[in-house]
Structures are given as C-alpha cells and as structure tokens.
Amino acid sequence: MKALNNIKTLGINTAVALSLVLGASMPVTASEEQGLEIATERKHRDEGWGDSVSTMEMLLKNAQGESSTRLMQLKSLEVKDDGDKGLTIFEEPRDVKGTAFLNHSHTVGADDQWLYLPALKRVKRISSRNKSGPFMGSEFAYEDLSSFELEKYTFNYLKDDTISGEETFVLEQIPTDKNSGYTKQIVWLSKQEYRPLKVEFYDRKDALLKTLTFTDYKQYLDQYWRAHTMAMQNHQTGKSTILTTSEMTFQTGLNESDFQKNTLKRIR
C-alpha cells in the first residue's frame, strides 16, 4: 500500500483508525490488529521495485486432463500512492496473438481494466460487476490480477502453520469491494520473507472455490521475491491454470505512458 509506506508497526490506536477508514463498524480485535500488522509488513517488503517485464506461459487444463498453452508477456509498473499497473500481451497461439489486457489497480475504488480484442479491433472495458469472471478462459478471475493493496481487505490473523517445511502465518482477508466474487481468502505467508505460499478463495456461498499455490521463488535486486510458478486449481469444476515465468527483468525503464488505454490498439 502506498499511503502507508512509512508504517512499520501499528499500535492499537492506529489500527482502530485504519479500521474506520476501511469501513469497519466494530472495534478492532487482537486478531484484526495482528492480521493488519502482518499484511502491512508484507506490503512494505515489496515496495520500491519500480517496474518489470516477464515472459510467461499459461497452461490451461480441463477436468478431463486436456490442455492448451498460451505464451504472453507481462509488463508491470509500481505506482506511488495508488495501486500498480499491468499490461499483459498474448503472443501465441495465433488465435489469441495481439490480445492485450490493461489493468490499473487502485487502493480505493474499483480497478480500471480493459481488454483489447484484435479480431474485433476494439477495446472492451471490464465492468466492476464482471471482475469475478474468468480471464481469457483461465481459472484466474479479473480481480485476481489486481495488485495487493491493504485497503482492498480487512484482515484477521488465524493461526501459525507449516507448509512444505516453512513456518507460516495464516491470515483471513475479506474483500471490501461488494462486487468481489469472494467472501474471503485464506492466505499462508512465509514467516521469514512474508511471501505468499498458498491462497484459498471462497465463493459467495462461502464454499471453497479455488486454491492458488506459489512455488519456485526467486529473489531479485537482493530484496524482491517472485514465484515463477503459480498454480490455480478450481475445486468445483476440476479445471486448473498454471502460470510459469521463464524470464523476468526489473527496472527496464517503463513509465506511465506505456500503460495508457490508447496504446492497446498499437500492440502487435
């Protein structure tokens, strides 16, 4: 979160003030205070990376095990005092080549999202009411592509746990956006680096919908951890999507002009 960049620790008074900003109507509890402290530390440790460019493969699998792959490039820009910006460009196969998705995440209010469809030669705005829909037929929803911002959730510390030998914090994060497709997310964070290792997504009926796992982490610029494999499993349909990063470069010189809506139609 950008507005809280300088916060390292939160006393009870600060936590209460933040809970009011986030719309909470009940007094803050110890679990909420601890959850917010942990989430704030996670955000703080991932500030200052600037921009990045990644080459990724998207593997789609249906319930019968049939699969298809897509190759794409992801450009990201850190934005001061707001959410980050991202531009995803599909390069293969031919039927999706040139398709582009532009995301402007926001700390407050709905994200701005656009999808360029080269076959129609038009830019489609993604309505905030449709943010729970699937992104390009994958198990990732449009809202899953937003940057992590503290204002988007209220937090509760649940417990400590261990995953694959790593000690973790387990947090419940509840979306503040009424248009979210999720009632809650349960997040396992590494205690040592505050890296997400697993996220469970619960649908509007409070049933487990999907699980996202993060593996093959690599550290960049001696500080920033990025998972090179992200696997999303849909428990209700049996479908899955795996995103694999083959190359990632930071501080490439990208700026705001590279993430404007009017650039989408010029992508080749």
GROMACS .gro file of C-alpha atoms in nm:
model
  268
    1MET     CA    1   0.000   0.000   0.000
    2LYS     CA    2   0.130   0.342  -0.094
    3ALA     CA    3  -0.042   0.566   0.165
    4LEU     CA    4   0.107   0.356   0.445
    5ASN     CA    5   0.459   0.325   0.309
    6ASN     CA    6   0.621   0.457   0.625
    7ILE     CA    7   0.426   0.241   0.869
    8LYS     CA    8   0.642  -0.026   1.030
    9THR     CA    9   0.437  -0.108   1.338
   10LEU     CA   10   0.080  -0.030   1.426
   11GLY     CA   11  -0.042   0.045   1.776
   12ILE     CA   12  -0.399  -0.013   1.878
   13ASN     CA   13  -0.497   0.349   1.809
   14THR     CA   14  -0.358   0.337   1.455
   15ALA     CA   15  -0.528   0.007   1.388
   16VAL     CA   16  -0.860   0.148   1.507
   17ALA     CA   17  -0.820   0.449   1.280
   18LEU     CA   18  -0.742   0.227   0.984
   19SER     CA   19  -1.040   0.005   1.057
   20LEU     CA   20  -1.263   0.312   1.038
   21VAL     CA   21  -1.107   0.414   0.707
   22LEU     CA   22  -1.168   0.066   0.575
   23GLY     CA   23  -1.530   0.083   0.676
   24ALA     CA   24  -1.521  -0.147   0.977
   25SER     CA   25  -1.805  -0.077   1.220
   26MET     CA   26  -1.689  -0.295   1.510
   27PRO     CA   27  -1.399  -0.224   1.747
   28VAL     CA   28  -1.071  -0.374   1.632
   29THR     CA   29  -0.980  -0.708   1.789
   30ALA     CA   30  -0.638  -0.851   1.869
   31SER     CA   31  -0.661  -1.086   1.570
   32GLU     CA   32  -0.752  -0.796   1.340
   33GLU     CA   33  -0.467  -0.583   1.472
   34GLN     CA   34  -0.216  -0.865   1.429
   35GLY     CA   35  -0.354  -0.951   1.085
   36LEU     CA   36  -0.317  -0.591   0.970
   37GLU     CA   37   0.037  -0.570   1.109
   38ILE     CA   38   0.140  -0.884   0.919
   39ALA     CA   39  -0.025  -0.769   0.596
   40THR     CA   40   0.139  -0.426   0.628
   41GLU     CA   41   0.480  -0.586   0.669
   42ARG     CA   42   0.415  -0.798   0.360
   43LYS     CA   43   0.333  -0.485   0.162
   44HIS     CA   44   0.628  -0.288   0.300
   45ARG     CA   45   0.878  -0.556   0.199
   46ASP     CA   46   0.763  -0.542  -0.163
   47GLU     CA   47   0.792  -0.167  -0.216
   48GLY     CA   48   1.043   0.008  -0.440
   49TRP     CA   49   1.084  -0.243  -0.725
   50GLY     CA   50   0.986   0.013  -0.990
   51ASP     CA   51   0.892  -0.185  -1.299
   52SER     CA   52   0.936  -0.530  -1.451
   53VAL     CA   53   0.891  -0.730  -1.771
   54SER     CA   54   0.818  -1.104  -1.765
   55THR     CA   55   0.778  -1.380  -2.021
   56MET     CA   56   0.517  -1.633  -1.910
   57GLU     CA   57   0.342  -1.948  -2.025
   58MET     CA   58  -0.021  -2.014  -1.936
   59LEU     CA   59  -0.120  -2.382  -1.924
   60LEU     CA   60  -0.495  -2.450  -1.923
   61LYS     CA   61  -0.627  -2.791  -1.819
   62ASN     CA   62  -0.987  -2.910  -1.820
   63ALA     CA   63  -1.142  -3.171  -1.593
   64GLN     CA   64  -1.060  -3.446  -1.846
   65GLY     CA   65  -0.690  -3.358  -1.845
   66GLU     CA   66  -0.687  -3.198  -2.190
   67SER     CA   67  -0.457  -2.898  -2.207
   68SER     CA   68  -0.363  -2.597  -2.415
   69THR     CA   69  -0.087  -2.339  -2.376
   70ARG     CA   70  -0.051  -1.968  -2.434
   71LEU     CA   71   0.261  -1.753  -2.436
   72MET     CA   72   0.242  -1.399  -2.305
   73GLN     CA   73   0.443  -1.102  -2.190
   74LEU     CA   74   0.359  -0.916  -1.870
   75LYS     CA   75   0.472  -0.559  -1.805
   76SER     CA   76   0.426  -0.412  -1.457
   77LEU     CA   77   0.468  -0.064  -1.311
   78GLU     CA   78   0.474   0.035  -0.945
   79VAL     CA   79   0.266   0.348  -0.885
   80LYS     CA   80   0.320   0.582  -0.592
   81ASP     CA   81   0.011   0.648  -0.376
   82ASP     CA   82  -0.208   0.409  -0.577
   83GLY     CA   83  -0.227   0.052  -0.700
   84ASP     CA   84   0.015  -0.084  -0.959
   85LYS     CA   85  -0.041  -0.105  -1.335
   86GLY     CA   86  -0.007  -0.412  -1.553
   87LEU     CA   87  -0.016  -0.487  -1.925
   88THR     CA   88  -0.049  -0.847  -2.045
   89ILE     CA   89   0.011  -0.918  -2.415
   90PHE     CA   90  -0.061  -1.259  -2.566
   91GLU     CA   91   0.192  -1.371  -2.828
   92GLU     CA   92   0.091  -1.733  -2.901
   93PRO     CA   93  -0.105  -1.921  -3.030
   94ARG     CA   94  -0.225  -1.739  -3.339
   95ASP     CA   95  -0.591  -1.721  -3.234
   96VAL     CA   96  -0.507  -1.501  -2.934
   97LYS     CA   97  -0.197  -1.323  -3.069
   98GLY     CA   98  -0.222  -0.949  -3.010
   99THR     CA   99  -0.489  -0.976  -2.741
  100ALA     CA  100  -0.395  -0.739  -2.460
  101PHE     CA  101  -0.520  -0.677  -2.108
  102LEU     CA  102  -0.454  -0.348  -1.928
  103ASN     CA  103  -0.508  -0.321  -1.554
  104HIS     CA  104  -0.492  -0.007  -1.340
  105SER     CA  105  -0.522  -0.121  -0.979
  106HIS     CA  106  -0.643   0.130  -0.723
  107THR     CA  107  -0.613   0.146  -0.346
  108VAL     CA  108  -0.963   0.294  -0.319
  109GLY     CA  109  -1.250   0.220  -0.557
  110ALA     CA  110  -1.282  -0.024  -0.843
  111ASP     CA  111  -0.984  -0.106  -1.064
  112ASP     CA  112  -0.985   0.014  -1.425
  113GLN     CA  113  -0.948  -0.279  -1.665
  114TRP     CA  114  -0.958  -0.304  -2.044
  115LEU     CA  115  -0.930  -0.594  -2.287
  116TYR     CA  116  -0.821  -0.541  -2.649
  117LEU     CA  117  -0.954  -0.799  -2.895
  118PRO     CA  118  -0.764  -0.773  -3.226
  119ALA     CA  119  -1.023  -0.973  -3.421
  120LEU     CA  120  -1.283  -0.706  -3.338
  121LYS     CA  121  -1.030  -0.422  -3.338
  122ARG     CA  122  -1.188  -0.273  -3.031
  123VAL     CA  123  -1.110  -0.213  -2.666
  124LYS     CA  124  -1.360  -0.356  -2.419
  125ARG     CA  125  -1.386  -0.212  -2.070
  126ILE     CA  126  -1.429  -0.474  -1.797
  127SER     CA  127  -1.717  -0.370  -1.571
  128SER     CA  128  -1.652  -0.387  -1.198
  129ARG     CA  129  -1.958  -0.613  -1.178
  130ASN     CA  130  -1.784  -0.863  -1.408
  131LYS     CA  131  -1.450  -0.869  -1.223
  132SER     CA  132  -1.524  -1.220  -1.092
  133GLY     CA  133  -1.542  -1.354  -1.448
  134PRO     CA  134  -1.266  -1.574  -1.594
  135PHE     CA  135  -0.964  -1.408  -1.754
  136MET     CA  136  -0.915  -1.544  -2.107
  137GLY     CA  137  -1.080  -1.876  -2.021
  138SER     CA  138  -0.842  -1.941  -1.731
  139GLU     CA  139  -0.915  -2.015  -1.365
  140PHE     CA  140  -0.786  -1.669  -1.276
  141ALA     CA  141  -1.059  -1.408  -1.239
  142TYR     CA  142  -1.007  -1.048  -1.346
  143GLU     CA  143  -0.994  -0.944  -0.982
  144ASP     CA  144  -0.711  -1.192  -0.919
  145LEU     CA  145  -0.492  -0.980  -1.148
  146SER     CA  146  -0.511  -0.675  -0.924
  147SER     CA  147  -0.207  -0.573  -0.720
  148PHE     CA  148  -0.213  -0.644  -0.347
  149GLU     CA  149  -0.333  -0.333  -0.163
  150LEU     CA  150  -0.415  -0.311   0.207
  151GLU     CA  151  -0.726  -0.100   0.152
  152LYS     CA  152  -0.887  -0.376  -0.054
  153TYR     CA  153  -0.929  -0.604   0.250
  154THR     CA  154  -0.990  -0.634   0.619
  155PHE     CA  155  -0.754  -0.881   0.787
  156ASN     CA  156  -0.765  -1.137   1.064
  157TYR     CA  157  -0.476  -1.341   1.198
  158LEU     CA  158  -0.598  -1.701   1.232
  159LYS     CA  159  -0.304  -1.917   1.338
  160ASP     CA  160   0.051  -2.033   1.267
  161ASP     CA  161   0.102  -2.328   1.034
  162THR     CA  162   0.374  -2.513   0.842
  163ILE     CA  163   0.374  -2.576   0.465
  164SER     CA  164   0.647  -2.784   0.300
  165GLY     CA  165   0.872  -2.724   0.598
  166GLU     CA  166   0.818  -2.347   0.603
  167GLU     CA  167   0.666  -2.176   0.904
  168THR     CA  168   0.378  -1.951   0.805
  169PHE     CA  169   0.124  -1.701   0.928
  170VAL     CA  170  -0.233  -1.784   0.825
  171LEU     CA  171  -0.450  -1.478   0.758
  172GLU     CA  172  -0.810  -1.431   0.660
  173GLN     CA  173  -0.857  -1.138   0.424
  174ILE     CA  174  -1.208  -1.021   0.344
  175PRO     CA  175  -1.260  -0.808   0.030
  176THR     CA  176  -1.405  -0.463   0.093
  177ASP     CA  177  -1.546  -0.443  -0.262
  178LYS     CA  178  -1.910  -0.552  -0.273
  179ASN     CA  179  -1.860  -0.671  -0.632
  180SER     CA  180  -1.592  -0.921  -0.538
  181GLY     CA  181  -1.667  -1.281  -0.626
  182TYR     CA  182  -1.519  -1.392  -0.293
  183THR     CA  183  -1.649  -1.376   0.063
  184LYS     CA  184  -1.298  -1.434   0.195
  185GLN     CA  185  -0.948  -1.552   0.114
  186ILE     CA  186  -0.727  -1.757   0.346
  187VAL     CA  187  -0.358  -1.676   0.292
  188TRP     CA  188  -0.048  -1.865   0.408
  189LEU     CA  189   0.251  -1.627   0.435
  190SER     CA  190   0.610  -1.731   0.495
  191LYS     CA  191   0.720  -1.601   0.835
  192GLN     CA  192   1.074  -1.538   0.715
  193GLU     CA  193   1.016  -1.344   0.393
  194TYR     CA  194   0.641  -1.271   0.407
  195ARG     CA  195   0.596  -1.445   0.072
  196PRO     CA  196   0.252  -1.590  -0.009
  197LEU     CA  197   0.270  -1.969  -0.038
  198LYS     CA  198  -0.098  -2.057  -0.071
  199VAL     CA  199  -0.433  -1.880  -0.104
  200GLU     CA  200  -0.778  -2.036  -0.069
  201PHE     CA  201  -1.066  -1.849  -0.235
  202TYR     CA  202  -1.422  -1.887  -0.104
  203ASP     CA  203  -1.720  -1.807  -0.327
  204ARG     CA  204  -2.029  -1.601  -0.246
  205LYS     CA  205  -2.185  -1.906  -0.079
  206ASP     CA  206  -1.876  -1.929   0.143
  207ALA     CA  207  -1.774  -2.259  -0.022
  208LEU     CA  208  -1.413  -2.332  -0.119
  209LEU     CA  209  -1.383  -2.238  -0.486
  210LYS     CA  210  -1.013  -2.230  -0.577
  211THR     CA  211  -0.667  -2.276  -0.433
  212LEU     CA  212  -0.363  -2.086  -0.562
  213THR     CA  213  -0.016  -2.218  -0.480
  214PHE     CA  214   0.313  -2.030  -0.529
  215THR     CA  215   0.637  -2.221  -0.589
  216ASP     CA  216   0.982  -2.181  -0.747
  217TYR     CA  217   1.053  -1.846  -0.582
  218LYS     CA  218   1.347  -1.636  -0.697
  219GLN     CA  219   1.485  -1.319  -0.539
  220TYR     CA  220   1.552  -1.005  -0.745
  221LEU     CA  221   1.753  -0.692  -0.662
  222ASP     CA  222   1.853  -0.863  -0.334
  223GLN     CA  223   1.505  -0.795  -0.195
  224TYR     CA  224   1.201  -0.883  -0.405
  225TRP     CA  225   1.067  -1.237  -0.418
  226ARG     CA  226   0.870  -1.361  -0.718
  227ALA     CA  227   0.712  -1.703  -0.764
  228HIS     CA  228   0.798  -1.845  -1.106
  229THR     CA  229   0.515  -2.099  -1.085
  230MET     CA  230   0.159  -2.013  -0.982
  231ALA     CA  231  -0.099  -2.292  -0.998
  232MET     CA  232  -0.471  -2.220  -0.963
  233GLN     CA  233  -0.695  -2.523  -0.901
  234ASN     CA  234  -1.073  -2.489  -0.929
  235HIS     CA  235  -1.225  -2.741  -0.686
  236GLN     CA  236  -1.578  -2.700  -0.819
  237THR     CA  237  -1.505  -2.762  -1.189
  238GLY     CA  238  -1.186  -2.969  -1.182
  239LYS     CA  239  -1.014  -2.720  -1.413
  240SER     CA  240  -0.674  -2.567  -1.346
  241THR     CA  241  -0.439  -2.300  -1.478
  242ILE     CA  242  -0.062  -2.289  -1.429
  243LEU     CA  243   0.140  -1.973  -1.493
  244THR     CA  244   0.511  -2.033  -1.541
  245THR     CA  245   0.762  -1.749  -1.568
  246SER     CA  246   1.067  -1.821  -1.783
  247GLU     CA  247   1.227  -1.477  -1.770
  248MET     CA  248   1.188  -1.167  -1.554
  249THR     CA  249   1.373  -0.835  -1.567
  250PHE     CA  250   1.339  -0.538  -1.331
  251GLN     CA  251   1.389  -0.164  -1.373
  252THR     CA  252   1.363  -0.167  -1.752
  253GLY     CA  253   1.262   0.199  -1.783
  254LEU     CA  254   0.885   0.159  -1.824
  255ASN     CA  255   0.671   0.461  -1.735
  256GLU     CA  256   0.308   0.573  -1.722
  257SER     CA  257   0.291   0.628  -2.099
  258ASP     CA  258   0.343   0.254  -2.154
  259PHE     CA  259   0.020   0.177  -1.969
  260GLN     CA  260  -0.232   0.403  -2.141
  261LYS     CA  261  -0.556   0.275  -2.290
  262ASN     CA  262  -0.477   0.430  -2.629
  263THR     CA  263  -0.164   0.214  -2.663
  264LEU     CA  264  -0.364  -0.111  -2.676
  265LYS     CA  265  -0.461  -0.086  -3.043
  266ARG     CA  266  -0.098  -0.028  -3.142
  267ILE     CA  267   0.020  -0.356  -2.992
  268ARG     CA  268   0.146  -0.607  -3.249
   0.00000   0.00000   0.00000
